[in-house]
XYZ file of C-alpha atoms in Angstrom:
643
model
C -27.584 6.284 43.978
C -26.860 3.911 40.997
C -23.503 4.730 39.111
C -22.384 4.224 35.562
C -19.973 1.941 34.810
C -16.217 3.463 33.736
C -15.323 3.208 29.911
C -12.815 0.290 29.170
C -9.070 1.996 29.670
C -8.253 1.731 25.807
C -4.251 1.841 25.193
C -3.400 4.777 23.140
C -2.760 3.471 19.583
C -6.022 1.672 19.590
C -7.927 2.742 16.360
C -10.905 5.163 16.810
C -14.155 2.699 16.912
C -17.053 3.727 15.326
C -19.173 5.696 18.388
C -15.574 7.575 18.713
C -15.590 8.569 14.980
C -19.302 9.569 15.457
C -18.408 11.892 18.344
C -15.520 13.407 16.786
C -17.652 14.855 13.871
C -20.522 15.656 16.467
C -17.986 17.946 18.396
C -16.747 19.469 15.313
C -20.392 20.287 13.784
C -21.154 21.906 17.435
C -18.202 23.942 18.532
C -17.230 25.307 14.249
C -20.757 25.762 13.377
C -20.293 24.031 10.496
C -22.468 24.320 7.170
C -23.702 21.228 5.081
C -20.990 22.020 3.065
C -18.116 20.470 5.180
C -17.182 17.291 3.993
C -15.232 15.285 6.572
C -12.538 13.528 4.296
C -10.595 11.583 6.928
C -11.498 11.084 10.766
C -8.952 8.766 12.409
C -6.551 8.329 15.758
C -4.300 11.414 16.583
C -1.675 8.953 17.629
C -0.076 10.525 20.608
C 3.700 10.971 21.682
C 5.793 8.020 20.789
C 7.454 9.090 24.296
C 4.357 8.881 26.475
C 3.107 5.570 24.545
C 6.745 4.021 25.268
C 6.803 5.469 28.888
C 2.863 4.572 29.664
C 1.890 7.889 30.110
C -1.934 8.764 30.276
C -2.947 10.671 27.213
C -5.984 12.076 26.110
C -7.945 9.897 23.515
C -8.269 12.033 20.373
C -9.065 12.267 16.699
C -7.677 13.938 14.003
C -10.615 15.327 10.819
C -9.200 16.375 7.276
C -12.422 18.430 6.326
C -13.090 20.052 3.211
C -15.382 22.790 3.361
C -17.037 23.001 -0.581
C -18.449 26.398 -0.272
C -15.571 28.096 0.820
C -12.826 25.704 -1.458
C -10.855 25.306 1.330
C -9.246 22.644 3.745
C -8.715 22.149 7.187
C -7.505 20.280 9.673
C -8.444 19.414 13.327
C -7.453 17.590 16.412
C -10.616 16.665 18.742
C -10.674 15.682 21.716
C -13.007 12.567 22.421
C -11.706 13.192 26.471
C -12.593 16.755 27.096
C -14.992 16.613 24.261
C -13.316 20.104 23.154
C -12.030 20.566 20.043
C -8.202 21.247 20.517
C -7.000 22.902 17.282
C -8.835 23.620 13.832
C -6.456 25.071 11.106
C -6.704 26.245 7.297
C -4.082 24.461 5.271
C -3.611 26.923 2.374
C -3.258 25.691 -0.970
C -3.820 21.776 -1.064
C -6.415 19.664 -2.164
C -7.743 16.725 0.024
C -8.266 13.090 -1.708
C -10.993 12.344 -3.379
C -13.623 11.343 -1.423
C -16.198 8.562 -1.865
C -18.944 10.432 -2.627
C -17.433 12.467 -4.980
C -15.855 9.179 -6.494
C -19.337 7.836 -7.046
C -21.055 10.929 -8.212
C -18.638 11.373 -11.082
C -19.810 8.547 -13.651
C -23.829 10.566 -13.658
C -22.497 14.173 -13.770
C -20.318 12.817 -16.843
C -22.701 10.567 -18.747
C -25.541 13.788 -18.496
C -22.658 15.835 -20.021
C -24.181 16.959 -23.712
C -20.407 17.549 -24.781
C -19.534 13.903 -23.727
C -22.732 12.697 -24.873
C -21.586 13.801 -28.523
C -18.317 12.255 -28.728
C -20.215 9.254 -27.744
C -22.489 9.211 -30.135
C -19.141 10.000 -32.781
C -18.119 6.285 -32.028
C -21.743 5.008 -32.304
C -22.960 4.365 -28.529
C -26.407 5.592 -27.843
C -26.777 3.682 -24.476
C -24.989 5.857 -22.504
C -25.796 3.856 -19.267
C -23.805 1.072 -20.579
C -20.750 3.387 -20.416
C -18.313 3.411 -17.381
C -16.997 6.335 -15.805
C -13.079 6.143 -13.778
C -12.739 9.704 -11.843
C -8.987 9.025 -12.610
C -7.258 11.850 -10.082
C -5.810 15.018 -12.461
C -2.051 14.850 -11.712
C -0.827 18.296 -12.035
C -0.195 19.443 -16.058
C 0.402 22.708 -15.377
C -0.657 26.356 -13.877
C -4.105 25.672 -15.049
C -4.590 22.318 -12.108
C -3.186 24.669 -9.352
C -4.709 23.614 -6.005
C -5.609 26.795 -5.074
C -7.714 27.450 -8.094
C -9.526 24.571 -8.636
C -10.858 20.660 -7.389
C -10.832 18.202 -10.546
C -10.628 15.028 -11.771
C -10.097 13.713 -15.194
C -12.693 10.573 -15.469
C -12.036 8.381 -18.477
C -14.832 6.356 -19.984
C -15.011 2.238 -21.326
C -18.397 0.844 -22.273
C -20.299 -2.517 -22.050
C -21.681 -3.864 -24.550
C -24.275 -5.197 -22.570
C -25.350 -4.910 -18.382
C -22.741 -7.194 -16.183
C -20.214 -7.332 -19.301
C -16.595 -6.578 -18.322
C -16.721 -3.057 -19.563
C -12.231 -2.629 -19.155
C -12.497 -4.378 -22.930
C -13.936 -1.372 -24.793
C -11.839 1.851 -23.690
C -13.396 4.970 -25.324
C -9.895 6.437 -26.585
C -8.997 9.855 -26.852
C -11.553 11.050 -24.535
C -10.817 12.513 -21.503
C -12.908 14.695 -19.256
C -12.033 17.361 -16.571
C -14.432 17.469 -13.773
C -15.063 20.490 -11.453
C -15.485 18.501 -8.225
C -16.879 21.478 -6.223
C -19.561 22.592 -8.936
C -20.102 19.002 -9.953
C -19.726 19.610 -13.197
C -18.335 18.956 -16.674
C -16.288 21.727 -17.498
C -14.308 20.481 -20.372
C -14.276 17.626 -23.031
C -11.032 16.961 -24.979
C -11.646 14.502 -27.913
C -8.696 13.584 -29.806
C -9.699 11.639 -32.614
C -12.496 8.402 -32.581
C -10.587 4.838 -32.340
C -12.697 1.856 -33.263
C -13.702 -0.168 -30.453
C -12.108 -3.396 -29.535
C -14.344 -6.091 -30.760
C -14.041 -9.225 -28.522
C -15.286 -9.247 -24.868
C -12.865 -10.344 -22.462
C -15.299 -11.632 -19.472
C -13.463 -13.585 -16.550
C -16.901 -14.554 -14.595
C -17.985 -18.906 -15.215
C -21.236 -18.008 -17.995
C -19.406 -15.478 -20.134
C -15.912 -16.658 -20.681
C -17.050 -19.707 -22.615
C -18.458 -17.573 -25.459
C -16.423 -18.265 -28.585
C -15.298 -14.984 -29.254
C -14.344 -14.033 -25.854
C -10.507 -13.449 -25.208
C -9.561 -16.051 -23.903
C -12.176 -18.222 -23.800
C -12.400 -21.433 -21.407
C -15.089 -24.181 -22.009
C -15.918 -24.668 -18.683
C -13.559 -24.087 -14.903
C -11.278 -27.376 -14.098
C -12.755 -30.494 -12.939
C -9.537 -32.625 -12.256
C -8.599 -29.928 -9.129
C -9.172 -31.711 -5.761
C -9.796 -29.963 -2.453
C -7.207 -29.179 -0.332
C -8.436 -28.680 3.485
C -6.403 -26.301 6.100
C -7.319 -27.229 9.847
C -6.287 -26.433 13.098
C -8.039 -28.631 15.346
C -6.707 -26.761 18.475
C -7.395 -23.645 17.287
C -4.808 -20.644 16.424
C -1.702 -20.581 18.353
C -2.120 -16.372 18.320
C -4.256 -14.552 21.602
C -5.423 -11.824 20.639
C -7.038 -8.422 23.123
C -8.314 -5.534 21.475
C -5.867 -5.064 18.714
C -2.659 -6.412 20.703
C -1.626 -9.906 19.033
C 0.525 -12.546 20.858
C 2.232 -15.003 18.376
C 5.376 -17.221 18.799
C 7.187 -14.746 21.014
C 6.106 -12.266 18.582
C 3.796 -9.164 19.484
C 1.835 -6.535 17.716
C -0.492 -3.641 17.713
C -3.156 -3.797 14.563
C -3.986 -0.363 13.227
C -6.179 0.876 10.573
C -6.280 4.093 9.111
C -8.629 5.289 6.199
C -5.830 6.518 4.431
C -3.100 4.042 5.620
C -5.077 1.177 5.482
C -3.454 -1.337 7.329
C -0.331 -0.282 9.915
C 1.792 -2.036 12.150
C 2.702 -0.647 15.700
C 5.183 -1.608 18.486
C 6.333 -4.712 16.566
C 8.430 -6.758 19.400
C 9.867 -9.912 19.781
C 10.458 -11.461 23.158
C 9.448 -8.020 24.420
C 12.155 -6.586 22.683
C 10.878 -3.547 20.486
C 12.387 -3.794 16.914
C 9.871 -1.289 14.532
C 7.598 0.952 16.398
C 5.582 2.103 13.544
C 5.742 0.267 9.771
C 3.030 2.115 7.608
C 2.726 2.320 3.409
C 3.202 5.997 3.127
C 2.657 6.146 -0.440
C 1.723 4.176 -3.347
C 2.513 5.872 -7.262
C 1.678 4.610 -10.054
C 2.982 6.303 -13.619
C 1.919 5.710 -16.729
C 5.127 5.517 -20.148
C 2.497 6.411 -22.934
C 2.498 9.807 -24.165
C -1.064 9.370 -26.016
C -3.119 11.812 -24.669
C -5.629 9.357 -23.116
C -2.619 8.054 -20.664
C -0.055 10.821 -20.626
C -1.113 12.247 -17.541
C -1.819 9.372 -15.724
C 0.591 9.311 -12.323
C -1.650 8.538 -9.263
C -1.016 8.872 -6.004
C -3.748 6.168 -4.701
C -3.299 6.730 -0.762
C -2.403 10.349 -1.293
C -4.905 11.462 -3.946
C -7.932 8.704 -2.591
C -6.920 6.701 0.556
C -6.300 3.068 0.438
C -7.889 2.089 3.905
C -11.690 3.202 2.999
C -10.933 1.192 -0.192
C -10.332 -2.021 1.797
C -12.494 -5.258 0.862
C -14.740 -7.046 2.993
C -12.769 -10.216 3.186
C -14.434 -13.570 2.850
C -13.716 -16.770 4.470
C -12.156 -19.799 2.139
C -11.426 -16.777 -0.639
C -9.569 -14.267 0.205
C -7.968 -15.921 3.301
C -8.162 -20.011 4.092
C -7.188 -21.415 7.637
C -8.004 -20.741 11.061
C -8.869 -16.702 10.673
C -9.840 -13.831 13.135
C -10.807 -10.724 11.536
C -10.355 -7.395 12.399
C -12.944 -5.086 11.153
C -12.030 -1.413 9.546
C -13.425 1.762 10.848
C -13.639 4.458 8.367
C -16.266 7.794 7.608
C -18.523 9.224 5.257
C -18.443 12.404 3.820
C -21.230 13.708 6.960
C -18.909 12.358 9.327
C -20.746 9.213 10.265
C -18.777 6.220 10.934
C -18.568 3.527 8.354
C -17.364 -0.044 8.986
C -15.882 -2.695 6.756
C -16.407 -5.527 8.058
C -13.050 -8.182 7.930
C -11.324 -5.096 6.875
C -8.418 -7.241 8.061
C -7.678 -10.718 8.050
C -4.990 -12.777 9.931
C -4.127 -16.748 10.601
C -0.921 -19.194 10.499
C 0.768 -20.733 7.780
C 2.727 -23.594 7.312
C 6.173 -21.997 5.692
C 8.076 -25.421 4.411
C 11.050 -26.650 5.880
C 12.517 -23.876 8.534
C 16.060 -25.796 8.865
C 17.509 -29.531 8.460
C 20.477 -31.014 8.560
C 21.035 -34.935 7.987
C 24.583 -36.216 9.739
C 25.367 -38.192 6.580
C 27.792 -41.187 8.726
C 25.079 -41.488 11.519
C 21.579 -40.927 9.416
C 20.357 -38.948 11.647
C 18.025 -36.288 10.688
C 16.773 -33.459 12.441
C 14.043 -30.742 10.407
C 11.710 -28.293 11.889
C 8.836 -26.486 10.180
C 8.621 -23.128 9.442
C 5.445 -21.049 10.315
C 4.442 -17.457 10.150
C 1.464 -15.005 11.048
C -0.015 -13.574 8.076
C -2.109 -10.053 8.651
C -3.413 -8.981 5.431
C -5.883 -6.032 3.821
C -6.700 -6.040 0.193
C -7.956 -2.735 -1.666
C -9.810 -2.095 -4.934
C -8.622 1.222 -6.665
C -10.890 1.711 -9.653
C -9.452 -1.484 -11.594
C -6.434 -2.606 -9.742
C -6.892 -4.408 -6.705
C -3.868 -4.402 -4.174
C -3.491 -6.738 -1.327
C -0.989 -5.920 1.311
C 0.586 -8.642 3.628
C 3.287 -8.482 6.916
C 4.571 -11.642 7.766
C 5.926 -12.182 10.752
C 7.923 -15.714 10.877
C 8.883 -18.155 13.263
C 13.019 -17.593 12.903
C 12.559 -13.567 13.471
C 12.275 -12.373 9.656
C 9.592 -10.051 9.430
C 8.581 -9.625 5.504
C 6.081 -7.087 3.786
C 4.582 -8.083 0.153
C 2.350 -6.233 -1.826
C 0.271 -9.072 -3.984
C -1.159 -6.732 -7.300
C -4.313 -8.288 -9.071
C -7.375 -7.327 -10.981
C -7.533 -5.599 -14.356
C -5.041 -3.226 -16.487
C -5.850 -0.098 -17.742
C -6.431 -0.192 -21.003
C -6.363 0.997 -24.168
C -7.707 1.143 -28.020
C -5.803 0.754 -31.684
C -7.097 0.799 -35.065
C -7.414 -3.098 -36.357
C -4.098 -3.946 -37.157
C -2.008 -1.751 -35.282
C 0.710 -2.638 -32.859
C 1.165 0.046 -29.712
C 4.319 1.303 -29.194
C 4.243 1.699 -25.693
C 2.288 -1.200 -24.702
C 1.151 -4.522 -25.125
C -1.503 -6.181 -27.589
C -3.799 -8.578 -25.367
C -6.590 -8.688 -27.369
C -7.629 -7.545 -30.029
C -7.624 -4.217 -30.934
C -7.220 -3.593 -27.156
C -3.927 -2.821 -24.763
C -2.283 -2.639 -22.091
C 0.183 0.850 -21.515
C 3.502 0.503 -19.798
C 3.631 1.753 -16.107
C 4.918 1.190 -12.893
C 4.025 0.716 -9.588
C 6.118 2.003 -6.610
C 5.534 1.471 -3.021
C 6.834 3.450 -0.543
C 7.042 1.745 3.416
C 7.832 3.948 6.145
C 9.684 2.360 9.083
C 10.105 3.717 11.788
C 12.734 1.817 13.863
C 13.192 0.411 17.331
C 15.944 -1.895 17.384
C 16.374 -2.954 21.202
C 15.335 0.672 21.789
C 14.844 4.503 19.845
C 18.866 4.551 19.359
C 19.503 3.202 15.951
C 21.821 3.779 12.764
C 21.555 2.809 9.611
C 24.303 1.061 7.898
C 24.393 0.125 4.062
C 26.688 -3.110 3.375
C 28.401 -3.605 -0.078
C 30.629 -7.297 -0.934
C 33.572 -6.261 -2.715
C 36.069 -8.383 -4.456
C 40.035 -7.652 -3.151
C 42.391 -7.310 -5.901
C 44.974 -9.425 -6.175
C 48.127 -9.049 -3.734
C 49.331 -10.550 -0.473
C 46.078 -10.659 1.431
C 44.469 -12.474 -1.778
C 46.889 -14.355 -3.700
C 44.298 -16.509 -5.065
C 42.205 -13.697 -6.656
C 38.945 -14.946 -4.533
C 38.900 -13.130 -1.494
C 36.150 -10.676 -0.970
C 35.277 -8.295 2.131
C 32.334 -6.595 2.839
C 32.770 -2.313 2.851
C 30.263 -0.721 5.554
C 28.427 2.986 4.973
C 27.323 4.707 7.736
C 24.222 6.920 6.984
C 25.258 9.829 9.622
C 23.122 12.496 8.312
C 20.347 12.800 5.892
C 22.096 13.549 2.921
C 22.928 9.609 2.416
C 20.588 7.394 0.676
C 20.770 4.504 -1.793
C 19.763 2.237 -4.189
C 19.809 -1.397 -4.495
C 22.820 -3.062 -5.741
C 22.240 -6.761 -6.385
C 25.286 -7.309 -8.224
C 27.333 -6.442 -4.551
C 24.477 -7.927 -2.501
C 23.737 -4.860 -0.883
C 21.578 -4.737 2.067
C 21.470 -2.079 5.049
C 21.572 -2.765 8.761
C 19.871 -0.818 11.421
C 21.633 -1.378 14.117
C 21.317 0.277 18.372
C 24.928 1.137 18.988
C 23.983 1.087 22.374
C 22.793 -2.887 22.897
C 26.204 -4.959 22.061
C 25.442 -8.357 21.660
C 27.789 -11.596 23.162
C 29.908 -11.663 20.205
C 30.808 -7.879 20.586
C 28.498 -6.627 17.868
C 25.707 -3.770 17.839
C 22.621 -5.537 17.587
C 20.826 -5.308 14.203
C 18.248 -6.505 11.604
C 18.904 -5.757 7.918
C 16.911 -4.925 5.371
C 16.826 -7.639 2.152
C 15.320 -5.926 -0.783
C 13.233 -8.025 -3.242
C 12.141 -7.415 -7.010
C 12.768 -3.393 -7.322
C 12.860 -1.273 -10.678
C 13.928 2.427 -11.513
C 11.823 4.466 -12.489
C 11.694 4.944 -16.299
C 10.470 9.169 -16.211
C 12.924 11.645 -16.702
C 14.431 12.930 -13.595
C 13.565 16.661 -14.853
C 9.823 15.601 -15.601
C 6.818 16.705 -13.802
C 6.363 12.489 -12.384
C 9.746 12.697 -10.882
C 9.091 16.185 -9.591
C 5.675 14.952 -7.878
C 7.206 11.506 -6.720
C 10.630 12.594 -5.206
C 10.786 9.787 -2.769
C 11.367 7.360 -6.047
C 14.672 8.934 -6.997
C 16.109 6.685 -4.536
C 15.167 3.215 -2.917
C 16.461 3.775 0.633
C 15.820 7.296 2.526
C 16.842 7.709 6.060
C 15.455 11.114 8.210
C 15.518 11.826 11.595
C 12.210 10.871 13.490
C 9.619 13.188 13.145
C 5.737 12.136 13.416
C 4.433 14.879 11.087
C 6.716 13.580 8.411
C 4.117 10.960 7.638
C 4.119 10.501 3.729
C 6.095 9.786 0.994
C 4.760 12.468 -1.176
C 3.526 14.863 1.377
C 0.873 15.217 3.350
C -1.679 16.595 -0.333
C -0.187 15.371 -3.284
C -3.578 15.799 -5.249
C -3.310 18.201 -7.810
C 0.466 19.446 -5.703
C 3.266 19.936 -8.583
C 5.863 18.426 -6.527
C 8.859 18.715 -4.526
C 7.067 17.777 -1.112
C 7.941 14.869 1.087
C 10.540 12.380 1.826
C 12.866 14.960 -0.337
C 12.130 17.769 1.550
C 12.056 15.992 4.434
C 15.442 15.006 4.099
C 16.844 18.294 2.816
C 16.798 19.503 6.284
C 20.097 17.928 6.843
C 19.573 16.710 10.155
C 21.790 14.074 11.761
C 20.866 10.161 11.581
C 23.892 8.326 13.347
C 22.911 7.310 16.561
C 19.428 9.043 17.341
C 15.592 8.222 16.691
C 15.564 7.251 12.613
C 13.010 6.390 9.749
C 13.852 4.311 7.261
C 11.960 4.692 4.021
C 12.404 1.589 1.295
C 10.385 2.485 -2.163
C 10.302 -0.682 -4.187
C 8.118 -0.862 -7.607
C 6.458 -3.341 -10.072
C 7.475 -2.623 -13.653
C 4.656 -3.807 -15.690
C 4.895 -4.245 -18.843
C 1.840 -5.713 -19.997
C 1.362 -9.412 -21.071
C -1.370 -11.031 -22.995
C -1.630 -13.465 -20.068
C -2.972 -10.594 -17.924
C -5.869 -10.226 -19.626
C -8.354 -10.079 -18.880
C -8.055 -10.280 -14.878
C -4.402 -10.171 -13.971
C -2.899 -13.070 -12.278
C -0.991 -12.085 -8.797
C 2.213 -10.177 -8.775
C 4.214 -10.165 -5.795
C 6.631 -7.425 -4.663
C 8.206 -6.610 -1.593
C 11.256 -6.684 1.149
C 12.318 -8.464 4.466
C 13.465 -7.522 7.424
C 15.959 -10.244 9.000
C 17.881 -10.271 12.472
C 21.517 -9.564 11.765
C 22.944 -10.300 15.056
C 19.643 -9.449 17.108
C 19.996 -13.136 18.647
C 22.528 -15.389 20.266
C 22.027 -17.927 17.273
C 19.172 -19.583 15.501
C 16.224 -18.045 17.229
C 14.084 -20.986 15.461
C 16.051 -23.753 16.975
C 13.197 -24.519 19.626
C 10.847 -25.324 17.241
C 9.380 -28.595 17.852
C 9.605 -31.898 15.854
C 6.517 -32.220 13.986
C 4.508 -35.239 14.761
C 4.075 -37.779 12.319
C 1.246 -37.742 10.795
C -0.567 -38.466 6.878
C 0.272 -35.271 5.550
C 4.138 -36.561 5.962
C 3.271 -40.010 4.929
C 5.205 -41.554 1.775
C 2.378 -42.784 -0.777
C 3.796 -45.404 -3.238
C-alpha cells in the first residue's frame, strides 16, 4: 500500500499560503451554506496563543474570515479550522461596517459616471466625455446619524477628469461635487453640488513624453543626462538565510508576516536569541483633512481600518523599488469569492551599507580604527487611491531597530477661481491645490525585552537649580516616570529629550541595571482638530503619542477593530480606560507619530519622499558596544582617494 507523504510541519505564525486561504473559504461556503451574497473581506492567520508559540506547543493551523453578507447587511466573523477542517466559531458583529473591499473599490467609478444626477453637474462645468472622468470611492467618515453603520454601507467618491486618455487626471479636480454611494444597492443615491469652479488649466504630467509640453506644470525638457550609474553588488551573495519566513541576519532573527489588512508585520524579533518585540504591527494609519470646503471637510480616512493596506501592496520590481542583493517575499491576500490572490514581491528585503558605524583616531599615535555600519532592510509599499506609502523596519548592525514610513505619490487636490489664493492650502499650479492634512501612524508593539516581563519608563533631562549640588548653574539630572497602570501616557518632549525605556525588571544586567531598549521618537506633530470634534472623537489613539495597555491579542487596532462609518470612541482609548496595571506584567506599547503636510509647490505634481518614523535602541540590553566585532573593511576602490 503506497502512502502519502505528511504536510511540511509549518510553525504557527507562518502566514496562510494561498491553497490554505482557498480551503478556508471552501469550509465556510460548505458548513454556513452560504449565498452568493457573502463577500469574504479578509481571510488571514488566526495567530494562536502567544503562550503556546513561546512554549512550542502544537496548535491547530487556522484562519480567521471577516465576511460581509450583502443581502442580509450584516457582518461576521469566523475562525476555521484548516486542521479539523471544521469551522470553529462564526459570529454576527452587530453594528459595524467592514472595509471597503476591492471589488466594491473598482465598481464605484461605472455606477457613478452612469449616474444621470452626476452626469448633469458634469455637463454644468462643460465635460461631455464622461469616460475621461476619474472616480476616488473616498471612505464616508461618519457626519452624523444619517452614516450610522447599522443603517447603511457608503462611500463618498469624488471625481477629477483627464483631459485626454493616460493624462494625469489629479490636475483637474471637479470641485464641489461629492457623491454618496449605497455600496450594497450599488447605487447613486445622492449628488451634492455646491457651486461649479473652473477647471485648472495646465496639465501637470510626471511620465518622460508629457512633462516636456510647454504648458505643463513644471515642465522638464528632457530627464538628466549628466547622472552616472551607480552599481550595488554582493559578489558572495546576502549575508541573511532565510527558511520559510524565519530570517537569520547578523545575530539578528525574525518572523515575516503579511496580513491583508496589516500589510507587513514583524514577529518574534530577537537578537542573539534574546526576544526583544514579539509582535510590531501598524495598527492604524489616519489621515485628516484642515479644509472646511465641502469637497474636503469630511475627509478623515482610516486607510487600514476603512480599506486594508496589505491587499494594497505593490508588486515590487527589481533595480526600482529596491536595488541590491534582494529576496522577495510574496503577499497572500483574497478576493471578494474567497479565492486566494497573490502579489507577487509583496515584500522586499536586502543589506545596506549604513556609513561609518564608529571611529575613533588616537590623535598622538595616528592610529585609526572605523567599522561600517550595515542593516537589513524589509520593506512593503502600498498605493491608496493617490498616495502611495512605503513602510520599512530596519534592523542594524549595533542593535537599533528603526521603523520609517517613506510617503510618495500625488496630493489630493483641489480647484480655485483664476486668481484666488486658498486659505487652507497651497497654490501648486495654477488654479489647482493642495489642502492641509496630516498623516498619523499608529505602531503597535508588543514587547519582549529578555522575556514577557516589561515596564515602561518615560525619561525627562531636567536642569537643577542653582544651590550646593550645582553651584555652577549647569548641572542637569534625568527624572524617571514609571507607567504603572494604564492611565499614564505621553507625548514627545524634545525640548527635555524625552524618550521611554521598556525595561524586564527581572533580567539585571552587569552594571546593576534592568535591561532595556528605549524608544527615540523622530519628526512627530499634534494634531491640529479640535479635541471635541468628530476627527478626534474617531481617532482617539492621536490624543497622545505614547499609549501603554496591558497585553491583550484582541486589542489589535488603533481605532478599533471597524472604524468605517464608527463615530468614535473605540480603540487604544477604550482600551486603556480599563485601568488595568502595566508595571511589571505583559505590555503594549503604542507610539502614533504623524506627517504634517502642508502642501508645497515642489510636490506637485508627484510628491517627492517624506520620511517619518521612530527607533528602537538598546539602553543597557548589552555589556557595551554590541557593534564592536564588526570587521575592518578591506581595502578596496570604493575607499580609494581619487586626486
Amino acid at each position: 500500500m503506497s502512502t502519502l507523504d505528511a504536510p511540511p510541519v509549518l510553525h504557527p505564525l507562518e502566514p496562510l499560503s494561498a491553497d490554505e486561504v482557498r480551503a478556508a473559504s471552501a469550509i465556510l461556503k460548505a458548513e454556513q451554506s452560504l449565498a452568493a451574497t457573502a463577500r469574504f473581506v479578509f481571510i488571514s492567520l488566526h495567530e494562536p496563543a502567544k503562550a503556546a508559540v513561546q512554549t512550542g506547543e502544537g496548535v491547530p493551523r487556522e484562519a480567521f474570515v471577516v465576511l460581509y453578507e450583502k443581502a442580509e447587511r450584516k457582518t461576521y466573523e469566523a475562525v476555521v479550522s484548516l486542521t479539523d477542517q471544521a469551522v470553529v466559531s462564526f459570529t454576527h458583529i452587530e453594528g459595524v461596517q467592514p472595509p471597503i473591499t476591492a471589488e466594491e473599490f473598482m465598481a464605484c467609478e461605472e455606477v457613478v459616471q452612469n449616474d444621470p444626477q452626476w452626469q448633469a453637474a458634469m455637463r454644468l462645468r462643460g465635460i461631455e466625455d464622461f469616460t475621461l472622468a476619474m472616480i476616488d470611492p473616498w471612505a464616508a467618515g461618519y457626519t452624523g446619524p444619517e452614516d450610522d453603520p447599522s443603517l447603511r454601507r457608503i462611500a463618498r467618491p469624488l471625481t477629477w477628469v483627464r483631459s485626454e486618455p493616460g493624462e494625469h487626471g489629479y490636475a483637474r479636480p471637479i470641485e464641489g461635487l461629492v457623491v454618496t454611494v449605497d455600496l450594497d444597492a450599488m447605487e447613486v443615491v445622492q449628488v451634492d453640488d455646491y457651486g461649479v469652479v473652473a477647471l485648472p488649466p495646465a496639465p501637470g504630467n510626471y511620465d518622460v513624453e508629457r512633462m516636456a509640453a510647454p504648458d505643463n506644470v513644471p515642465s522638464f525638457a528632457s530627464p538628466r543626462e549628466d547622472l552616472k550609474p551607480i552599481s550595488i553588488t554582493q559578489p558572495e551573495g546576502a549575508s541573511f538565510t532565510v527558511t520559510g519566513h524565519h530570517v537569520a541576519w547578523q545575530k539578528w532573527s525574525v518572523r515575516v508576516g503579511f496580513t491583508p489588512r496589516e500589510g507587513l508585520v514583524l514577529h518574534e524579533l530577537a537578537y542573539e536569541d534574546r526576544p526583544i518585540i514579539y509582535r510590531a504591527s501598524l495598527a492604524e494609519m489616519f489621515v485628516p483633512y484642515g479644509d472646511p470646503a465641502p469637497t474636503h471637510r469630511f475627509k478623515n480616512v482610516f486607510d487600514q481600518g476603512e480599506y486594508g493596506v496589505g491587499w494594497l501592496a505593490n508588486s515590487l520590481t527589481l533595480g526600482c523599488d529596491c536595488v541590491g542583493e534582494i529576496f522577495y517575499f510574496d503577499g497572500v491576500v483574497n478576493d471578494q469569492d474567497g479565492e486566494p490572490a497573490t502579489i507577487e514581491n509583496a515584500i522586499c528585503m536586502h543589506e545596506e551599507d549604513y556609513g561609518i558605524g564608529w571611529k575613533h583616531t588616537d590623535f598622538r599615535t595616528e592610529d585609526v580604527e572605523v567599522r561600517r555600519l550595515r542593516r537589513l532592510v524589509i520593506s512593503s509599499i502600498a498605493t491608496v487611491g493617490n498616495y502611495e506609502y512605503g513602510y520599512f523596519w530596519y534592523l542594524y548592525t549595533d542593535g537599533t531597530i528603526e521603523y520609517e514610513v517613506k510617503l510618495s505619490g500625488v496630493i489630493s487636490t483641489g480647484a480655485l477661481e483664476p486668481g484666488a489664493r486658498p486659505a487652507h492650502g497651497t497654490l501648486v499650479a495654477p488654479g489647482l491645490y493642495g489642502p492641509h492634512h496630516q498623516h498619523f501612524f499608529c505602531v503597535r508593539l508588543d514587547m519582549a525585552v529578555d522575556g514577557n516581563t516589561n515596564t515602561v519608563v518615560q525619561v525627562d533631562s531636567e536642569p537643577l537649580p542653582y544651590g550646593p549640588a550645582n553651584p555652577t548653574g549647569t548641572a542637569w539630572v534625568t527624572k524617571r516616570t514609571v507607567y504603572a497602570d494604564e492611565s499614564a501616557r505621553g507625548q514627545i518632549d524634545p525640548l527635555r529629550g524625552r524618550f521611554w525605556r521598556i525595561e524586564n525588571p527581572e533580567k539585571v544586567s552587569a552594571l546593576g541595571d534592568p535591561v532595556a531598549y528605549k524608544l527615540v521618537p523622530g519628526e512627530n506633530v499634534a494634531p491640529m482638530f479640535a479635541p471635541e470634534s468628530r476627527f478626534a472623537q474617531r481617532a482617539g489613539f492621536t490624543g497622545e503619542h505614547v499609549w501603554v495597555t496591558a497585553y491583550d491579542p484582541s486589542e489589535r487596532y488603533a481605532a478599533g477593530d471597524y472604524p468605517n462609518q464608527h463615530p468614535g470612541g473605540d480603540g487604544v482609548p477604550r482600551y486603556a480606560a480599563a485601568g488595568r496595571d502595566t508595571e511589571n506584567t505583559d505590555v503594549v506599547l503604542w507610539y502614533t507619530f504623524g506627517a504634517h503636510h502642508i502642501v508645497r509647490p515642489e510636490d506637485w505634481p508627484v510628491m517627492p519622499v517624506t520620511h517619518v518614523g521612530f527607533k528602537l535602541k538598546p539602553a543597557g540590553f548589552f555589556a557595551g558596544n554590541p557593534a564592536l566585532d564588526m570587521p575592518p573593511s578591506k581595502a578596496a576602490g570604493h575607499c580609494c582617494h581619487h586626486d
